[in-house]
PDB file of C-alpha atoms in Angstrom:
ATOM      1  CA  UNK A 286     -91.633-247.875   8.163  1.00 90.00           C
ATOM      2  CA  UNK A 287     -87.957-248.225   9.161  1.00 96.00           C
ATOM      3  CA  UNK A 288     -86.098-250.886   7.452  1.00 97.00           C
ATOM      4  CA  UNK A 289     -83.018-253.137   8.698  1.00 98.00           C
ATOM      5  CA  UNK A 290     -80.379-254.277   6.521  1.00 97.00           C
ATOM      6  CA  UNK A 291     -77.898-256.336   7.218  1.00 96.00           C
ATOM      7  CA  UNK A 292     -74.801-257.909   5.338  1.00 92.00           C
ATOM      8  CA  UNK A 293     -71.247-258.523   6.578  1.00 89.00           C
ATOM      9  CA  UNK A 294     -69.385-255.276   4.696  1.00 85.00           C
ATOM     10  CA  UNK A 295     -70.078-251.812   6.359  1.00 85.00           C
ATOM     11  CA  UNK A 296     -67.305-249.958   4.831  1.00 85.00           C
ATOM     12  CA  UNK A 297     -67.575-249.306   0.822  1.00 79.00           C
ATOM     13  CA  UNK A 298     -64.883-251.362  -0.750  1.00 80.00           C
ATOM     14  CA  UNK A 299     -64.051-249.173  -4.483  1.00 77.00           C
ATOM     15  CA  UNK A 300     -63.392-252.908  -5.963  1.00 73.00           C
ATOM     16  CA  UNK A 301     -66.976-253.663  -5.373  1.00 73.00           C
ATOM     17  CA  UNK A 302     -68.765-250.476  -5.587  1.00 72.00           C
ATOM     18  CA  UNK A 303     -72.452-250.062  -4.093  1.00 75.00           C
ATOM     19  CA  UNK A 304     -72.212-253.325  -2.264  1.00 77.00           C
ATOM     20  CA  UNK A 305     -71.447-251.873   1.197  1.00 88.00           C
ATOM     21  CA  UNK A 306     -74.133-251.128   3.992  1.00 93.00           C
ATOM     22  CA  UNK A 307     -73.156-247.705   4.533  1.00 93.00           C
ATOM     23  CA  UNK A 308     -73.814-247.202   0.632  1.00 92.00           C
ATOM     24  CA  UNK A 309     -77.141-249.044   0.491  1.00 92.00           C
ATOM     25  CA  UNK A 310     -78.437-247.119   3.822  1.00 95.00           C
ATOM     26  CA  UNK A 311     -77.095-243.742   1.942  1.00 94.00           C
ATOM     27  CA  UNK A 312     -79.206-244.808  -1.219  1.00 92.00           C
ATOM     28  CA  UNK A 313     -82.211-245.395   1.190  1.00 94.00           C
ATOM     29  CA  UNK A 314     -81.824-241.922   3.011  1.00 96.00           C
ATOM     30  CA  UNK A 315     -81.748-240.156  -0.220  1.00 96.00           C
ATOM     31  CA  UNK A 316     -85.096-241.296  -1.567  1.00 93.00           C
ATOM     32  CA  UNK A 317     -86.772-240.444   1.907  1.00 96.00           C
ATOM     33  CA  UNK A 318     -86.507-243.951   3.150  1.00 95.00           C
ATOM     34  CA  UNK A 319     -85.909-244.790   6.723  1.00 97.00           C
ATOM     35  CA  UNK A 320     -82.927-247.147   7.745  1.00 97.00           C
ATOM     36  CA  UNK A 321     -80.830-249.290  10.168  1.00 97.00           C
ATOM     37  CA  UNK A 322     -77.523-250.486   9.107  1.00 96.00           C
ATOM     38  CA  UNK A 323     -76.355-253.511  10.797  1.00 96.00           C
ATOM     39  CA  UNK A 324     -72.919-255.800  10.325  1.00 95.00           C
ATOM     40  CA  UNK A 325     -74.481-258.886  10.641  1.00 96.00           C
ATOM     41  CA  UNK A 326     -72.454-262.466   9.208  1.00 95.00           C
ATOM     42  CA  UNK A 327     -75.367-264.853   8.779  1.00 95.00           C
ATOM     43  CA  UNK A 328     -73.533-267.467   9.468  1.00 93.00           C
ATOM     44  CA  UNK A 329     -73.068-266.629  13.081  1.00 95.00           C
ATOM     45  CA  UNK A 330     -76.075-267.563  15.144  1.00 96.00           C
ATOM     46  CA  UNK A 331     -75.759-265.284  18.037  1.00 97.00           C
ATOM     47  CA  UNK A 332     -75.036-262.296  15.562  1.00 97.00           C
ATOM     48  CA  UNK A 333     -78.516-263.184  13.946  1.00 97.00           C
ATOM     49  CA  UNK A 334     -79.967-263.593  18.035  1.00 98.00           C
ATOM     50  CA  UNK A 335     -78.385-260.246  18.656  1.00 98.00           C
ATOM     51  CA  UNK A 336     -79.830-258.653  15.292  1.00 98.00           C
ATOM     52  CA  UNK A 337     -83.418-260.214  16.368  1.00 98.00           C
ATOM     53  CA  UNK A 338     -82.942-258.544  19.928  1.00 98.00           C
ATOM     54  CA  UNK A 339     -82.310-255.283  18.547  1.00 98.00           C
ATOM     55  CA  UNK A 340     -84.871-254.980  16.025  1.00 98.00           C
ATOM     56  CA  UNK A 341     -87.466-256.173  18.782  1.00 98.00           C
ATOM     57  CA  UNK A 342     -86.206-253.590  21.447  1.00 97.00           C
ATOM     58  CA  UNK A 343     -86.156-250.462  19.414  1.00 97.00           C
ATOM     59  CA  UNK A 344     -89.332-251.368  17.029  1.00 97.00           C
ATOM     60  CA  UNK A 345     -91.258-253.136  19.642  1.00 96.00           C
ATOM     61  CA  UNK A 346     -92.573-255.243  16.640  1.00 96.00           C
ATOM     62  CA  UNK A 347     -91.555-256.891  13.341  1.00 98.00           C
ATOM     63  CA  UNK A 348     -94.101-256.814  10.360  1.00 98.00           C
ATOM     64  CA  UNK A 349     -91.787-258.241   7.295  1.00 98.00           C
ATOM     65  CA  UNK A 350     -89.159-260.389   7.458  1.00 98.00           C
ATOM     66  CA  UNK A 351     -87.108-260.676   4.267  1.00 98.00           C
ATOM     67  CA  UNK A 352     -84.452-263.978   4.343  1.00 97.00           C
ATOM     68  CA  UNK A 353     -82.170-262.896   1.171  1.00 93.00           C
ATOM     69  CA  UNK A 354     -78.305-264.563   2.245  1.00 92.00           C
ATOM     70  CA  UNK A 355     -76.756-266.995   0.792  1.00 87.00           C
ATOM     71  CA  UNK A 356     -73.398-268.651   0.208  1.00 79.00           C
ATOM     72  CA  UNK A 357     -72.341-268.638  -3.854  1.00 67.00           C
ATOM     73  CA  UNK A 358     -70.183-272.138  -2.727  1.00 56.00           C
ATOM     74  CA  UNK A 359     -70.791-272.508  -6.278  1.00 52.00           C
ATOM     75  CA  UNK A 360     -68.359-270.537  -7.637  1.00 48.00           C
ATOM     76  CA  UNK A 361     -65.993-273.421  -6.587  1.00 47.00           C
ATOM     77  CA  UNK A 362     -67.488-276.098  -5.678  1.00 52.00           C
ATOM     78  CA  UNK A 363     -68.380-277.696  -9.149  1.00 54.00           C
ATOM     79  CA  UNK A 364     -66.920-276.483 -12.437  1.00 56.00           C
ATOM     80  CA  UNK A 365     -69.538-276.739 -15.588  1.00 54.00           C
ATOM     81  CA  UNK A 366     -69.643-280.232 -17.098  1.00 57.00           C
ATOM     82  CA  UNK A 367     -68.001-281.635 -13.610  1.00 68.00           C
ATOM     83  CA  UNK A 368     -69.933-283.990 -11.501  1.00 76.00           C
ATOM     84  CA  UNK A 369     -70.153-282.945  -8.064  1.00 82.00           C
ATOM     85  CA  UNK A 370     -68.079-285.798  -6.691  1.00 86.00           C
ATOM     86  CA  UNK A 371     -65.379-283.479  -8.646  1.00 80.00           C
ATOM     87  CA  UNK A 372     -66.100-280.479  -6.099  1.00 77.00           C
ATOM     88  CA  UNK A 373     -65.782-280.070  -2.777  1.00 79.00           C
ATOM     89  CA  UNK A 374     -67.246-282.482  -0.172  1.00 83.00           C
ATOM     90  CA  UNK A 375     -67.932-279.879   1.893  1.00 86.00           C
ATOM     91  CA  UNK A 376     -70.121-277.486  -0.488  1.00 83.00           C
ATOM     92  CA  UNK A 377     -73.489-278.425   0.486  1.00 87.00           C
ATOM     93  CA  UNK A 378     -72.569-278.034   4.024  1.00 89.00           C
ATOM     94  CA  UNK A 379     -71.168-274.102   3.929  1.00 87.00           C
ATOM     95  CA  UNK A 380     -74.035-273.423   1.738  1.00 88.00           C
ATOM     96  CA  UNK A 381     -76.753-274.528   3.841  1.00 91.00           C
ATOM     97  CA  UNK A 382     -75.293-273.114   6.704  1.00 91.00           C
ATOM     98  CA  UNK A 383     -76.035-269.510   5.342  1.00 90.00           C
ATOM     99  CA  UNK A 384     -78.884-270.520   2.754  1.00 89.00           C
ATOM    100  CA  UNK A 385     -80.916-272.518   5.074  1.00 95.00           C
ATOM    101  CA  UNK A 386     -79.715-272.789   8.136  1.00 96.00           C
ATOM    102  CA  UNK A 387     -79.867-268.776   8.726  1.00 96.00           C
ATOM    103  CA  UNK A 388     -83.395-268.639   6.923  1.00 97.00           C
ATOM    104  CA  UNK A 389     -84.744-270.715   9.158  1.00 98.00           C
ATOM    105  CA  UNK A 390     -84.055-269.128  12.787  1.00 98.00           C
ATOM    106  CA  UNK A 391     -84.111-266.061  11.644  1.00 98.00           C
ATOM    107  CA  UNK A 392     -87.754-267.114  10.907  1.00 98.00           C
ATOM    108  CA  UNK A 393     -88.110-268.882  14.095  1.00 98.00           C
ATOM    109  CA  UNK A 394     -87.262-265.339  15.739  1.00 98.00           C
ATOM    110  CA  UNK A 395     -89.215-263.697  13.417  1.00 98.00           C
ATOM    111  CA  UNK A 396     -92.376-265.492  13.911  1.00 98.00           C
ATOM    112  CA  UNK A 397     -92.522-265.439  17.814  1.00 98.00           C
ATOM    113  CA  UNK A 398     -92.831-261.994  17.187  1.00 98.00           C
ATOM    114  CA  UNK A 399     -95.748-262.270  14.932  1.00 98.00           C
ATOM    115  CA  UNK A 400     -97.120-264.080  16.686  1.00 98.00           C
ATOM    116  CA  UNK A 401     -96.785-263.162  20.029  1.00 97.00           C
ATOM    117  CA  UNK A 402     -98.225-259.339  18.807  1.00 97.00           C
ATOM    118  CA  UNK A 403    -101.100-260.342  17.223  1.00 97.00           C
ATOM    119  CA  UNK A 404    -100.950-258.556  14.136  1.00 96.00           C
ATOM    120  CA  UNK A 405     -99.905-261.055  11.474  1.00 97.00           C
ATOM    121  CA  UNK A 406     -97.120-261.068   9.015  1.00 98.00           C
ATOM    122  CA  UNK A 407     -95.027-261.355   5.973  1.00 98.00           C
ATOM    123  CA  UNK A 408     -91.916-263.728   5.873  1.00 98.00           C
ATOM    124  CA  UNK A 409     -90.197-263.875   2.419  1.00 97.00           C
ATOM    125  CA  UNK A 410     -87.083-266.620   1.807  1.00 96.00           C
ATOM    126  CA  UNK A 411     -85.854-265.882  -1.823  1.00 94.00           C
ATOM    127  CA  UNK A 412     -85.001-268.906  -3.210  1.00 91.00           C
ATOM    128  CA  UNK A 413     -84.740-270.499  -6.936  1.00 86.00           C
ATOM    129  CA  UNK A 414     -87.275-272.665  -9.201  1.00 79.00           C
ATOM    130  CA  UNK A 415     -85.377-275.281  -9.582  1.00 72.00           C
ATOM    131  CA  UNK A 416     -87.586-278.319  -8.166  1.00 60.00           C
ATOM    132  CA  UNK A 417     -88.875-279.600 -12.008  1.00 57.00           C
ATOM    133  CA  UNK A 418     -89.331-282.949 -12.892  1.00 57.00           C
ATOM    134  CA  UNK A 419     -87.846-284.364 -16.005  1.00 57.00           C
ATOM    135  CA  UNK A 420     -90.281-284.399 -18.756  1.00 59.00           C
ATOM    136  CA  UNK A 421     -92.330-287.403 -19.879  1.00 61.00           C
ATOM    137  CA  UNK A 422     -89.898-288.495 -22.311  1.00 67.00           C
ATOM    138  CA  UNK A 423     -86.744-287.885 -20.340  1.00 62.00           C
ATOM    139  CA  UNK A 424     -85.602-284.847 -21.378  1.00 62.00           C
ATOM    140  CA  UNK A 425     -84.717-282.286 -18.781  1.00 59.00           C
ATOM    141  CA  UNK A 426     -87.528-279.120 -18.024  1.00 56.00           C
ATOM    142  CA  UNK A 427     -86.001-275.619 -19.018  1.00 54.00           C
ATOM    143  CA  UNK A 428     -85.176-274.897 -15.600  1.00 53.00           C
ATOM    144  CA  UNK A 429     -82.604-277.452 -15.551  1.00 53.00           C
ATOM    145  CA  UNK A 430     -80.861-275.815 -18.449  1.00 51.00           C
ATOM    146  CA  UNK A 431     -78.327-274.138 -16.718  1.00 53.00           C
ATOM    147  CA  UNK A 432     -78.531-276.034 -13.053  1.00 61.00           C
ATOM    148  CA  UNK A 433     -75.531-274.440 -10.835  1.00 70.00           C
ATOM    149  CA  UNK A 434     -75.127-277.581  -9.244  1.00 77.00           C
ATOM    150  CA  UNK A 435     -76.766-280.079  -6.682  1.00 82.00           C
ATOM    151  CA  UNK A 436     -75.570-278.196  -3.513  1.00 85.00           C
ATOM    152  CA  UNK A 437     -77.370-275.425  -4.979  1.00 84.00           C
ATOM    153  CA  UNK A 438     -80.653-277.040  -6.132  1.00 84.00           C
ATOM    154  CA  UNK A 439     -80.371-279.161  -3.124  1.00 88.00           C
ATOM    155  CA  UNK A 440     -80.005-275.860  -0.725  1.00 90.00           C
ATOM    156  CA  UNK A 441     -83.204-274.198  -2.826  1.00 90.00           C
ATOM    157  CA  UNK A 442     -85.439-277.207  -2.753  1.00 91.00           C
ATOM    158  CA  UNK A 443     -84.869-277.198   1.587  1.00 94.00           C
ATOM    159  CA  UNK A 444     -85.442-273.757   1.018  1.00 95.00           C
ATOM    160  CA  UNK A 445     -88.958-274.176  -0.851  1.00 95.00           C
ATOM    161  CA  UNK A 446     -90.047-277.254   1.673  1.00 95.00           C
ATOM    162  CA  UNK A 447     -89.656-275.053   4.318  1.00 97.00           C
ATOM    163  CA  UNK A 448     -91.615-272.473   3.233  1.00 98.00           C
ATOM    164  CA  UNK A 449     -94.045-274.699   2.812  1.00 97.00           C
ATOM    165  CA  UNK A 450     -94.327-276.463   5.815  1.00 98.00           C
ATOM    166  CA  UNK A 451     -93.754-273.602   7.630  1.00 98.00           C
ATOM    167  CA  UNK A 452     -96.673-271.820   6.268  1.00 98.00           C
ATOM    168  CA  UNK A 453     -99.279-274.756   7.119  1.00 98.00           C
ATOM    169  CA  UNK A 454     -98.150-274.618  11.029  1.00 98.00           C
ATOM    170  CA  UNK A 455     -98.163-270.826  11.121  1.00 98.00           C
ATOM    171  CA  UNK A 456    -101.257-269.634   8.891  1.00 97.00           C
ATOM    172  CA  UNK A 457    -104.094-269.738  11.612  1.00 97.00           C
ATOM    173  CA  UNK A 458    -102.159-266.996  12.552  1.00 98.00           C
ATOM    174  CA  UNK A 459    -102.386-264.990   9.854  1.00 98.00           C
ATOM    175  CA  UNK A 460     -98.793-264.973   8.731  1.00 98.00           C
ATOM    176  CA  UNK A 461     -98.079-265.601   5.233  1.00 98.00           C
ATOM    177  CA  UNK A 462     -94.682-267.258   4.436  1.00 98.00           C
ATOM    178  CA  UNK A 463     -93.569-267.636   0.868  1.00 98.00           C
ATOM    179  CA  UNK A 464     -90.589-268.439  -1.579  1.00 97.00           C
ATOM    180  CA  UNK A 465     -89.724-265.642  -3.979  1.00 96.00           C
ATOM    181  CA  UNK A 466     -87.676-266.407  -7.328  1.00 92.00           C
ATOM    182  CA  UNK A 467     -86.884-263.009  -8.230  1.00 90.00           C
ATOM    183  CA  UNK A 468     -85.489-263.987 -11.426  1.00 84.00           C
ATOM    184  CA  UNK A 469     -82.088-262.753 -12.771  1.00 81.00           C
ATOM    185  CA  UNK A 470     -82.223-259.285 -10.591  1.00 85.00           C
ATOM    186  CA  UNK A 471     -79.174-256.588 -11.905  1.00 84.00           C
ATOM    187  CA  UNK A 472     -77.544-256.069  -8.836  1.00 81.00           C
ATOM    188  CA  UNK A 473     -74.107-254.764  -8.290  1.00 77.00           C
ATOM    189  CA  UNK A 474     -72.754-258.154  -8.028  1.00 77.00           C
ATOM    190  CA  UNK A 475     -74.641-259.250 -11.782  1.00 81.00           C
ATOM    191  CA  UNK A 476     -73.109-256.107 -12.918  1.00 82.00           C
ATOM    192  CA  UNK A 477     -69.761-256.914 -12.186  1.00 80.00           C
ATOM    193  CA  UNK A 478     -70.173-260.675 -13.402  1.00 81.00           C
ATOM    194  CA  UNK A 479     -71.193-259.098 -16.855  1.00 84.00           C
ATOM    195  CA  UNK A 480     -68.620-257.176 -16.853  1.00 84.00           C
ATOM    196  CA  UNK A 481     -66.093-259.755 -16.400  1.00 86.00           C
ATOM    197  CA  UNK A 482     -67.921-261.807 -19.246  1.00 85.00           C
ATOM    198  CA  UNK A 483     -67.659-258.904 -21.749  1.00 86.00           C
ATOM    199  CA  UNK A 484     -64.761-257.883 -21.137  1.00 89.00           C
ATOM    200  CA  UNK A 485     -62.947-261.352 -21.199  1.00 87.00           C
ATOM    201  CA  UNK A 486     -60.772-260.166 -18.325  1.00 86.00           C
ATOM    202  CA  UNK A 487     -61.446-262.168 -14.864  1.00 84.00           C
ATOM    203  CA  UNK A 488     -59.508-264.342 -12.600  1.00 82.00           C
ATOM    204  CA  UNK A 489     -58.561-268.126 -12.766  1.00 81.00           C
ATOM    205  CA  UNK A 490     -60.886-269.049  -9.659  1.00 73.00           C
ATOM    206  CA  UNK A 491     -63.594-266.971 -11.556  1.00 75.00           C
ATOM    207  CA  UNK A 492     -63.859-268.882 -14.553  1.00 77.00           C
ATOM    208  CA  UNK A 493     -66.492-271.786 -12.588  1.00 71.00           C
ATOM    209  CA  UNK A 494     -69.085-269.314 -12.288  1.00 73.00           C
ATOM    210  CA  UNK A 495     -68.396-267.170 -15.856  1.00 77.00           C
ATOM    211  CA  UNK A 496     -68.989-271.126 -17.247  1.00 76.00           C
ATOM    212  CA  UNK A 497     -72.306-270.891 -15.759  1.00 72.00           C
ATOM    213  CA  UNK A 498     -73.497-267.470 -15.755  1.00 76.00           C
ATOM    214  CA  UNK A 499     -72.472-266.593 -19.935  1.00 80.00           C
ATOM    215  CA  UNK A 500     -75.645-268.393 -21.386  1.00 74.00           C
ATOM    216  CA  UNK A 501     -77.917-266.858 -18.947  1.00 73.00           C
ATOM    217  CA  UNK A 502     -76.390-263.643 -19.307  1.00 76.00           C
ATOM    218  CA  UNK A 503     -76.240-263.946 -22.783  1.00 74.00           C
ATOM    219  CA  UNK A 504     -79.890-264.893 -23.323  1.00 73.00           C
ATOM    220  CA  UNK A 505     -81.849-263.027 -20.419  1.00 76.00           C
ATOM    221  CA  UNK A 506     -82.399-259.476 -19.603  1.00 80.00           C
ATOM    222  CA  UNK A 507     -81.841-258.853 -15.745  1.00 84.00           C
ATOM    223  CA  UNK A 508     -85.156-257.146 -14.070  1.00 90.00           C
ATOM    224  CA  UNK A 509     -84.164-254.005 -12.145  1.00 89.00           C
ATOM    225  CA  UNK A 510     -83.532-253.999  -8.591  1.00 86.00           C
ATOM    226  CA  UNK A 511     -86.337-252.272  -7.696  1.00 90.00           C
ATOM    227  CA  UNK A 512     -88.298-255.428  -8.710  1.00 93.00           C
ATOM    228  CA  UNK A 513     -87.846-257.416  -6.050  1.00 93.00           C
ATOM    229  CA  UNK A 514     -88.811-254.743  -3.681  1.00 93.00           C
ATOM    230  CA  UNK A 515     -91.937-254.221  -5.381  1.00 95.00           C
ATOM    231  CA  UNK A 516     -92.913-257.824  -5.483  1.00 96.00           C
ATOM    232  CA  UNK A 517     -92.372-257.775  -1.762  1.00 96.00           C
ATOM    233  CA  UNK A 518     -94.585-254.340  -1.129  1.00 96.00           C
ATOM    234  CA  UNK A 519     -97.225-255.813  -3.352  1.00 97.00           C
ATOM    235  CA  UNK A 520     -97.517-258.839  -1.350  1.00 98.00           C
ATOM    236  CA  UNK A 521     -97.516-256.514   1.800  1.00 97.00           C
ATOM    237  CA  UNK A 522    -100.156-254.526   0.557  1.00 97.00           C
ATOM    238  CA  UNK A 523    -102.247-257.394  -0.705  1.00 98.00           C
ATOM    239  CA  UNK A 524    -105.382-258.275   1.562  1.00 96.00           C
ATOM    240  CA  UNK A 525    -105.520-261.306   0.328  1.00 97.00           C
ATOM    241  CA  UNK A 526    -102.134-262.428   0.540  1.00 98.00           C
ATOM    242  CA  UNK A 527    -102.243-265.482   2.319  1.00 98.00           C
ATOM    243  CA  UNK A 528    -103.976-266.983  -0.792  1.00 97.00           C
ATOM    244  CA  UNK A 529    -100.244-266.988  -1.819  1.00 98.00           C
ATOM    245  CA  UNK A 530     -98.656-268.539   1.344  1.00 98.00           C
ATOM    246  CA  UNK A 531     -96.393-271.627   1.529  1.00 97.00           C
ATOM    247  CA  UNK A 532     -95.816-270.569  -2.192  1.00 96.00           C
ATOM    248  CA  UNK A 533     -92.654-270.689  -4.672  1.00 95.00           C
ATOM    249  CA  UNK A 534     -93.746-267.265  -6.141  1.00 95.00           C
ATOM    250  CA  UNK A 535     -91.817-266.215  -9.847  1.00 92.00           C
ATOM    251  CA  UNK A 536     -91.135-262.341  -9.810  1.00 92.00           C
ATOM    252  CA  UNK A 537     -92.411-262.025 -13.550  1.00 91.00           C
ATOM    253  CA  UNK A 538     -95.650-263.528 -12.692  1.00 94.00           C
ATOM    254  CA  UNK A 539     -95.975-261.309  -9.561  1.00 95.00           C
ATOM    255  CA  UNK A 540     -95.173-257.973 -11.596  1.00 94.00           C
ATOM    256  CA  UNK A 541     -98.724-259.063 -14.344  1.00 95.00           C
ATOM    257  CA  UNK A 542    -100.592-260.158 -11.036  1.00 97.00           C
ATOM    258  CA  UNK A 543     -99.713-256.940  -9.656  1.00 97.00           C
ATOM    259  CA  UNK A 544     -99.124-254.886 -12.866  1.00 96.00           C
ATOM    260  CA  UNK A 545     -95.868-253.631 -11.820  1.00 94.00           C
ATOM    261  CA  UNK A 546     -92.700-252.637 -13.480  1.00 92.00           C
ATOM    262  CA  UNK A 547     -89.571-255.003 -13.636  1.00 90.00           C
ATOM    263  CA  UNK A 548     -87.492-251.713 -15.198  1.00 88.00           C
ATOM    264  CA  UNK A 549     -86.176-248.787 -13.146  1.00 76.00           C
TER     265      UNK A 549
END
């Protein structure tokens, strides 16, 4: 299989190591993996037309699409214990752009391909299980423990009702859409966040998100990167994965369905 990957960085930057294209695609090659780089903003949509195009001119054929950007608004937008009348008015709106907005034509695209080739397919929006209701007494769920805001709950919820409705239209076609909440995944980017936590040492427009992230951090173990990948593959591989579509899937209960590792 060749695999496309796209973010808006080609170039490795040495203040953000391994978060480039060029260095995911090298870390690809080297296990034997085939890839296609491509500088892509997400919040462009003829970039994510001309990305479509491509794939469907040299592949002839799209099996898996995998809708993973998003806008971290958050960072700004609402400091911890701040209302969000205290943040900006525009937050919802930059972070829907790129967290919904983008997930949902690149799905459109993605699907007329499915569909128009017969063969089925695999569409998977990450998202966030944050759609609880408060319990019968009042008190909040666990989930709402450490809620990043209402532009971002708001942006994951669209996210999940998509999926959703999306999958009843599309499933007599044998394409399985579904909402994957990978759980706390130790990317590059959760690397450098701990970092900054540990260390004490991070900048004044930093401090929203350290607020937020330093319980979690400080209380959950991240699941290796590799996880989400395998989550993905299993469902791939699954014959009987469109039991799961329309779906807000947890990664930890996907690696004991599928008795997979969440470690390297």
């Amino acid at each position: 299989a060749t695999v496309y990957i796209t973010a808006r960085s080609k170039e490795a930057n040495p203040d953000r190591p391994g978060m480039s294209l060029d260095e995911v695609a090298a870390e690809i090659r080297a296990k034997g993996g085939r890839v296609q780089p491509i500088r892509c903003d997400h919040r462009n949509q003829n970039e994510i037309e001309s990305l479509m195009e491509t794939i469907d001119k040299n592949e002839k054929r799209l099996d898996i699409l995998v809708n993973h950007c998003f806008s971290s608004e958050l960072v700004t937008s609402q400091k911890k214990g701040n209302g969000f009348w205290e943040g900006s008015a525009d937050a919802y709106a930059k972070m829907s752009n790129i967290g919904v907005n983008a997930h949902y034509l690149a799905t459109v695209l993605a699907v007329r391909m499915m569909v128009r080739d017969g063969r089925g397919g695999l569409v998977v929006c990450t998202s966030a299980d944050v759609q609880g209701q408060p319990n019968s007494d009042g008190s909040d769920p666990p989930d709402w423990r450490f809620s990043p805001g209402v532009p971002f709950c708001v942006t994951k919820c669209a996210i999940n009702r998509m999926v959703y409705t999306m999958a009843r239209e599309v499933k007599t076609h044998n394409i399985a859409i579904v909402a994957l909440c990978p759980g706390l995944i130790n990317t590059e980017g959760v690397q450098y966040m701990m970092h900054k936590i540990k260390s004490g040492e991070y900048e004044p427009h930093e401090k929203p998100m350290i607020d937020m992230l330093t319980p979690i951090f400080t209380k959950t173990e991240p699941f290796s990167v590799a996880s989400a990948g395998r989550a993905i593959v299993a469902l791939a591989t699954d014959k009987n994965v469109m039991t799961h579509t329309g779906k807000l899937l947890l990664g930890g209960e996907l690696a004991k369905l599928y008795k997979y590792s969440t470690d390297n």
